[in-house]
mmCIF file of C-alpha atoms in Angstrom:
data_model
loop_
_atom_site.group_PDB
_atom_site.id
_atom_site.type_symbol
_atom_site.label_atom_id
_atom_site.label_comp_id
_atom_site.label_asym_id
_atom_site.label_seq_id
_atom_site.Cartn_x
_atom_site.Cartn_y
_atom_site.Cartn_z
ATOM 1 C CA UNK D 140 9.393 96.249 10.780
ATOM 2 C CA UNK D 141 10.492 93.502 13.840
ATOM 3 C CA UNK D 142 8.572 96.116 15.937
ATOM 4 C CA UNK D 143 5.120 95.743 13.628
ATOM 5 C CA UNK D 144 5.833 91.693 13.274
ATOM 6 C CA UNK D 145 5.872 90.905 17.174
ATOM 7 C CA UNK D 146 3.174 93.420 17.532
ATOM 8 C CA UNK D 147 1.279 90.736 14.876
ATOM 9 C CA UNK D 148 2.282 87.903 16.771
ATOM 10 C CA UNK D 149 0.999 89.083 20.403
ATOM 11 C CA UNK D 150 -1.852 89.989 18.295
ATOM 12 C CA UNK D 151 -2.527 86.288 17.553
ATOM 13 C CA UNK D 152 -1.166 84.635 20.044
ATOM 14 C CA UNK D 153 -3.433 86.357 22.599
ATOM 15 C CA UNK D 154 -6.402 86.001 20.226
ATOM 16 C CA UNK D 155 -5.417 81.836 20.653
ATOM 17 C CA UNK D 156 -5.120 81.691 24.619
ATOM 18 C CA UNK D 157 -8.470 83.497 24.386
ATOM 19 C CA UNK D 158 -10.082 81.792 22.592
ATOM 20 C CA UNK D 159 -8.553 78.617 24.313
ATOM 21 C CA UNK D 160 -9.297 79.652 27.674
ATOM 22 C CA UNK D 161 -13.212 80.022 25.835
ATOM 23 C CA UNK D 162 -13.115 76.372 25.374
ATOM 24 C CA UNK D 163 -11.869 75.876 28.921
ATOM 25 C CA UNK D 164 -14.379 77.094 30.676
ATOM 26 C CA UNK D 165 -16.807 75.864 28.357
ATOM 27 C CA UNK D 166 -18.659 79.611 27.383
ATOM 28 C CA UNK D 167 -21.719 79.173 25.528
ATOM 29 C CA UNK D 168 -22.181 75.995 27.613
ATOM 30 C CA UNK D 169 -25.653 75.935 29.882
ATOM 31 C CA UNK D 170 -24.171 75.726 33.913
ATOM 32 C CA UNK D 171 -25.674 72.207 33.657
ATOM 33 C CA UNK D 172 -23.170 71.114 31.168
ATOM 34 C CA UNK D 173 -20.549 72.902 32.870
ATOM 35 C CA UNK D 174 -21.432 71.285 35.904
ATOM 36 C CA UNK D 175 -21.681 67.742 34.567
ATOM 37 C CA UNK D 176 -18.592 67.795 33.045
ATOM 38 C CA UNK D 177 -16.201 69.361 35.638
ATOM 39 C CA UNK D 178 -17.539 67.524 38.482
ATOM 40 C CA UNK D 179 -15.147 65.098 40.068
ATOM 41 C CA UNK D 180 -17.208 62.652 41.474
ATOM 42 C CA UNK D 181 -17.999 62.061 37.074
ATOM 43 C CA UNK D 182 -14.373 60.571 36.848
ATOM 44 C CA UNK D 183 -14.862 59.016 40.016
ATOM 45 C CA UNK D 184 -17.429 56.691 38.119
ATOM 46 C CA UNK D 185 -14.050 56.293 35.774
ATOM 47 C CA UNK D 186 -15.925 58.013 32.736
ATOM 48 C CA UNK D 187 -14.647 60.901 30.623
ATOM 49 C CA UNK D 188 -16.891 63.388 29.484
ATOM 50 C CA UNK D 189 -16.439 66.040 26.748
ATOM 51 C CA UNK D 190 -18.456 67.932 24.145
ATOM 52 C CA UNK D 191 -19.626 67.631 20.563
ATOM 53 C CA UNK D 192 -19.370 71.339 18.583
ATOM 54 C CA UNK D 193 -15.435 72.050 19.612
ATOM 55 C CA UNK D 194 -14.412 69.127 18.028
ATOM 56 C CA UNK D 195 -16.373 69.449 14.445
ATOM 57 C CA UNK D 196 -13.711 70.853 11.867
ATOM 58 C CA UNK D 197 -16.613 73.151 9.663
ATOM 59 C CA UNK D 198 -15.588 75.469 7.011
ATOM 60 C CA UNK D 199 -16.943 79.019 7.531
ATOM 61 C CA UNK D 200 -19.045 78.677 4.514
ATOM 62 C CA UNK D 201 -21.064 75.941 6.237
ATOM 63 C CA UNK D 202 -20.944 76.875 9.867
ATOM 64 C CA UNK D 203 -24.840 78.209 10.181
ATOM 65 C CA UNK D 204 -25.822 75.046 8.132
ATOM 66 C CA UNK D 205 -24.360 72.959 10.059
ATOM 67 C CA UNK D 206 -25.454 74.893 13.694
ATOM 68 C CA UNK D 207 -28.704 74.359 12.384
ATOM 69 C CA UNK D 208 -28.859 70.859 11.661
ATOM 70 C CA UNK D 209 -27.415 70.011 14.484
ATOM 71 C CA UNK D 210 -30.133 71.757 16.270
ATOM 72 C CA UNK D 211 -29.970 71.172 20.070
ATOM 73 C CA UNK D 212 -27.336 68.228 19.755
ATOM 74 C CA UNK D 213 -25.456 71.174 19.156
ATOM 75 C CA UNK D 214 -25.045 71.459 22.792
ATOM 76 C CA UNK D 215 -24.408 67.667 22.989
ATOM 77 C CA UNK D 216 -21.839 66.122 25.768
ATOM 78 C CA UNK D 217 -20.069 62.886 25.091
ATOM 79 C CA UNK D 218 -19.089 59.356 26.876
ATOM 80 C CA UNK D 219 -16.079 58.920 24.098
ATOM 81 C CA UNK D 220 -15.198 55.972 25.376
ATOM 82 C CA UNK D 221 -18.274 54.570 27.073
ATOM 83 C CA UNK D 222 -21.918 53.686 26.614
ATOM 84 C CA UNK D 223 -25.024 54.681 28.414
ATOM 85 C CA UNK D 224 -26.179 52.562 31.011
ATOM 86 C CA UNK D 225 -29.069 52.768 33.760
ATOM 87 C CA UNK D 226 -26.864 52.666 36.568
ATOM 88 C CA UNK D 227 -24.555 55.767 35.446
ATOM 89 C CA UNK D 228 -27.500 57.308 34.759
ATOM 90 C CA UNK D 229 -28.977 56.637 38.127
ATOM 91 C CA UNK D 230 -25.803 58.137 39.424
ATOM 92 C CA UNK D 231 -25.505 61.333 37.546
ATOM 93 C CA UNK D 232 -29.035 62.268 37.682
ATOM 94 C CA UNK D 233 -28.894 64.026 41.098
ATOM 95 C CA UNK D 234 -26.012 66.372 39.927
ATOM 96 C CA UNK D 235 -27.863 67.779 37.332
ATOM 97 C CA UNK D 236 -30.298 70.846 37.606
ATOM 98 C CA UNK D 237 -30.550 72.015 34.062
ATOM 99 C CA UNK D 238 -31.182 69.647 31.431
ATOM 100 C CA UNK D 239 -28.056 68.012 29.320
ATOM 101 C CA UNK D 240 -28.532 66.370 26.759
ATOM 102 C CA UNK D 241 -25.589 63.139 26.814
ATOM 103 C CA UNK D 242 -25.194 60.146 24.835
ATOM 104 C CA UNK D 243 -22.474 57.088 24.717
ATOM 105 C CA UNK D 244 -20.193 56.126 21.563
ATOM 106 C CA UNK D 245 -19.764 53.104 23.045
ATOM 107 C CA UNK D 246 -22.551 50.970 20.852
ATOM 108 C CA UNK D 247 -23.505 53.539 18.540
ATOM 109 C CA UNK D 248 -24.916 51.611 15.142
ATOM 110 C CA UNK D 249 -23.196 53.106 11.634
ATOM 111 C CA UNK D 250 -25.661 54.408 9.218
ATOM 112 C CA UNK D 251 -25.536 52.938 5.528
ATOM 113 C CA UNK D 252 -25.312 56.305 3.553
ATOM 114 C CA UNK D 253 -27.702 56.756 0.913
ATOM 115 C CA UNK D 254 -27.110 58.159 -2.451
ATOM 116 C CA UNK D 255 -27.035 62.325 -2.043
ATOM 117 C CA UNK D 256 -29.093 64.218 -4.717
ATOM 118 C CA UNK D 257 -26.715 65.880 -6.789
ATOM 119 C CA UNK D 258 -28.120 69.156 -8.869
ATOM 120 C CA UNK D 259 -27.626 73.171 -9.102
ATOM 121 C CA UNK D 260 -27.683 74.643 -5.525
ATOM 122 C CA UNK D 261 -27.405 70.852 -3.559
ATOM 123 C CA UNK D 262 -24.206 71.664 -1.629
ATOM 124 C CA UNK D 263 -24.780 67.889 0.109
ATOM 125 C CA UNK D 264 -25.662 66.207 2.786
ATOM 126 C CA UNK D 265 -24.482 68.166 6.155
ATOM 127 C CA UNK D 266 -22.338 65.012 7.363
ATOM 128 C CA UNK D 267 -19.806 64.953 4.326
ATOM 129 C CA UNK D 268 -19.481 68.744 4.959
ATOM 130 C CA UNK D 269 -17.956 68.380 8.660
ATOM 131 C CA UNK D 270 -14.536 66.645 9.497
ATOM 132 C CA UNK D 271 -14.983 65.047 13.014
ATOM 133 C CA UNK D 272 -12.619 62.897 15.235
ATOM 134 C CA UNK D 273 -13.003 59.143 13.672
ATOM 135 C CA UNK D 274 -14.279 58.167 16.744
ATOM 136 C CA UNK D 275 -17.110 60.635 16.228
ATOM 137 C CA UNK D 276 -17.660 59.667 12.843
ATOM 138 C CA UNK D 277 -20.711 56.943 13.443
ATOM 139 C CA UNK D 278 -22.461 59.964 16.069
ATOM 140 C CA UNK D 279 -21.979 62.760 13.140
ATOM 141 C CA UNK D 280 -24.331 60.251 10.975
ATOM 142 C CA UNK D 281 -26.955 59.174 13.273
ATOM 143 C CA UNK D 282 -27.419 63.860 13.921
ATOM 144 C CA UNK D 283 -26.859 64.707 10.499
ATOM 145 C CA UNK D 284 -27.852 61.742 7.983
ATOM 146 C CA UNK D 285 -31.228 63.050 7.098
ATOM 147 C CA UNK D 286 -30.156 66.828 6.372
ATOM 148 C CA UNK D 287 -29.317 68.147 3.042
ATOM 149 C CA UNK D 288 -27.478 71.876 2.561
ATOM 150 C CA UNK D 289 -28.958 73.840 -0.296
ATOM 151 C CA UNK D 290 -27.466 77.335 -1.158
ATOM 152 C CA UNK D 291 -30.794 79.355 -0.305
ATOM 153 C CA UNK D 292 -34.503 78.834 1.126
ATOM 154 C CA UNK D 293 -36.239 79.379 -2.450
ATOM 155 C CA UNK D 294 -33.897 76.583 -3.873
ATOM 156 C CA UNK D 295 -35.135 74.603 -1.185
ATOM 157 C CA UNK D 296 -38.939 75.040 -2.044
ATOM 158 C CA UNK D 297 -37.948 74.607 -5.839
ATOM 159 C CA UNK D 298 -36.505 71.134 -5.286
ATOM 160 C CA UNK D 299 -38.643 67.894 -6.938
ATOM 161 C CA UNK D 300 -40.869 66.801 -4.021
ATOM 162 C CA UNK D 301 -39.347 63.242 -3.661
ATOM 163 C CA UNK D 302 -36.151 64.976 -1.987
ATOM 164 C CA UNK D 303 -38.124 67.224 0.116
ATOM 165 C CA UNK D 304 -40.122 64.484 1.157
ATOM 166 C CA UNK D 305 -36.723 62.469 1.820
ATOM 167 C CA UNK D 306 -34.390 65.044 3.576
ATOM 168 C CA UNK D 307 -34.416 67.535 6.235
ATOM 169 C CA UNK D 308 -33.459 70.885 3.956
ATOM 170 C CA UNK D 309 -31.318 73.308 5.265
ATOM 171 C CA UNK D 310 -29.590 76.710 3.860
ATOM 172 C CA UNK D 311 -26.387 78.173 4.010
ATOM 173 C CA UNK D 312 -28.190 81.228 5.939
ATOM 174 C CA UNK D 313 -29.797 78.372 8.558
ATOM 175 C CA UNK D 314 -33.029 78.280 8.072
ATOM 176 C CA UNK D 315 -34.432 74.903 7.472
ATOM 177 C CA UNK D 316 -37.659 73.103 5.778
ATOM 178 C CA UNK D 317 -37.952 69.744 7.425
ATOM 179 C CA UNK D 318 -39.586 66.579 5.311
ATOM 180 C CA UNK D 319 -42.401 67.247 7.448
ATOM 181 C CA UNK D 320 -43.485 70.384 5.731
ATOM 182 C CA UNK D 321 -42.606 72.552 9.223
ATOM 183 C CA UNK D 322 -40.219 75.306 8.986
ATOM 184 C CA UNK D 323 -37.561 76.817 11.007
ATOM 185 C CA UNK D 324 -36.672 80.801 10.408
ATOM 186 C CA UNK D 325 -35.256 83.445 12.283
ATOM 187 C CA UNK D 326 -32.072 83.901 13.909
ATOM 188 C CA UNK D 327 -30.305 80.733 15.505
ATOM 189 C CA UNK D 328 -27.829 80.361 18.321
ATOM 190 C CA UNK D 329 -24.411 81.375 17.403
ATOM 191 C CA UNK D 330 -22.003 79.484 15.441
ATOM 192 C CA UNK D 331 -18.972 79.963 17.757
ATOM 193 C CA UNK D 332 -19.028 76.286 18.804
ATOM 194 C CA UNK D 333 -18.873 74.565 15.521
ATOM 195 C CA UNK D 334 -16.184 77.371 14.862
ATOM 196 C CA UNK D 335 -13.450 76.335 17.212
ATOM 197 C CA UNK D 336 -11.620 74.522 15.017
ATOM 198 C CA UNK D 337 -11.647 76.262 12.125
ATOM 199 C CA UNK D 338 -10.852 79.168 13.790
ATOM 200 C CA UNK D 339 -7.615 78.260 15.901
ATOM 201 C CA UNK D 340 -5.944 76.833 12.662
ATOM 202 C CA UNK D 341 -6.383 79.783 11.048
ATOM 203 C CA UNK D 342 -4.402 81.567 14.499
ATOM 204 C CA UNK D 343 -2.015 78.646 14.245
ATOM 205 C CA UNK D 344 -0.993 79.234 10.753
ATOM 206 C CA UNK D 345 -1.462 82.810 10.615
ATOM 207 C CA UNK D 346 1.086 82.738 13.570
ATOM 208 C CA UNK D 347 4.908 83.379 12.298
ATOM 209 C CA UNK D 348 6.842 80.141 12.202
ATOM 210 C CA UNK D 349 9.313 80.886 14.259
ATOM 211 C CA UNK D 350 6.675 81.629 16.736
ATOM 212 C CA UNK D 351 7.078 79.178 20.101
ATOM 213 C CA UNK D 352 3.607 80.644 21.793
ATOM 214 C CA UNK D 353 1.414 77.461 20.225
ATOM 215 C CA UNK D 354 2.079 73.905 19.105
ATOM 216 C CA UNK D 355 3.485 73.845 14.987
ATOM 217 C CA UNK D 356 1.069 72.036 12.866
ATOM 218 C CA UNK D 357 2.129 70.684 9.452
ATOM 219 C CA UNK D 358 -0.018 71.490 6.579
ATOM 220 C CA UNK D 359 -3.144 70.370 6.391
ATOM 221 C CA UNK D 360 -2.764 67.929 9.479
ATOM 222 C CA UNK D 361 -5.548 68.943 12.276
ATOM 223 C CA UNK D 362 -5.027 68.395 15.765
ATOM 224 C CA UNK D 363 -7.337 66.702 17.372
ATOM 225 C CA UNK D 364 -8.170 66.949 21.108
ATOM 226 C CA UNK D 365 -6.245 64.534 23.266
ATOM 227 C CA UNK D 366 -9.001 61.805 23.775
ATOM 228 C CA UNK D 367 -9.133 61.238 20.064
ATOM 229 C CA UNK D 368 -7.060 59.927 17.595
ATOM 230 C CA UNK D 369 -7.439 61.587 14.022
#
């Protein structure tokens, strides 16, 4: 039995340095993001750089919903503490070769949150369905204000037309019917970023108590990553 329960533990503790050491090295990242963000000369400016997805607490139910609607910002780097400005810009430019997409918190205007349809397969609007970093709050509205989750793609289409023609639709399988009338099908980039989260708490607390191999969380209490204060 003590023989079966370490066995367990190694189990998940190995499964949470892996998939720590994942976040690390930023996999799933373009080389221009990894780049950008691990380049000295960066802090050298005296400006901290991280990503979006690994810090978005999604529940499993919602993670292709919300991959979706975040579309490319799903790849999105972050100034936490800084805005944009021409001369960092300027600076920065010449150590990029792919394109990154980056934007500043620093500035960012809040969105005044409209009333959500409510109704039989409206799951509601993608940004009420994601726990962020505060700090991250005002950025989650400006990506995700104009998206509503539905259950399925015919729900979508049997909506009244005022909310279609209001909200960016999009289904717990991640396809998505825009306001325009375009829309987006087929399989979509993988929802291991926007899974990060979600995924080492369940390691964490799946881990034996007594276990000393990761930091003890209290129930229900996330941790957030060191830049941010929950």
């Amino acid at each position: 039995m003590l023989n079966k329960l370490n066995l367990d533990k190694n189990k998940l503790t190995n499964q949470l340095q892996l998939l720590r050491q994942s976040q690390e090295s930023l996999a799933g990242y373009s080389d221009g993001a990894k780049s950008l963000m691990k380049n000295a000369r960066v802090r050298q400016y005296g400006r901290t750089i991280t990503d979006l997805a690994t810090k978005l607490d999604v529940p499993e139910k919602y993670e292709k919903a919300l991959t979706a609607a975040l579309g490319e910002a799903v790849d999105l780097l972050v100034l936490p503490e800084d805005g944009l400005d021409i001369d960092f810009l300027n600076r920065i430019s010449p150590l990029i070769e792919e394109k990154v997409a980056l934007v500043g918190l620093k500035g960012l205007s809040k969105i005044e949150a409209q009333r959500a349809p409510i109704g039989d397969g409206i799951l509601g609007p993608a940004a009420e369905l994601v726990r962020s970093p505060e700090t991250m709050s005002v950025l989650l509205q400006q990506l995700l204000s104009q998206y509503l989750v539905v259950d399925s793609l015919e729900r979508a289409f049997d909506l009244p037309p005022k909310i279609r023609e209001s909200y960016n639709l999009v289904t717990l399988a991640g396809e998505v019917l825009m306001r325009s009338g375009i829309a987006i099908l087929g399989k979509q980039k993988s929802a291991s970023k926007v899974s990060f989260v979600r995924t080492r708490n369940e390691l964490e607390d799946a881990l034996p108590v007594w276990s000393k191999s990761s930091p003890k969380r209290s129930p229900g209490k996330r941790i957030c990553a060191k830049t941010y204060k929950c």
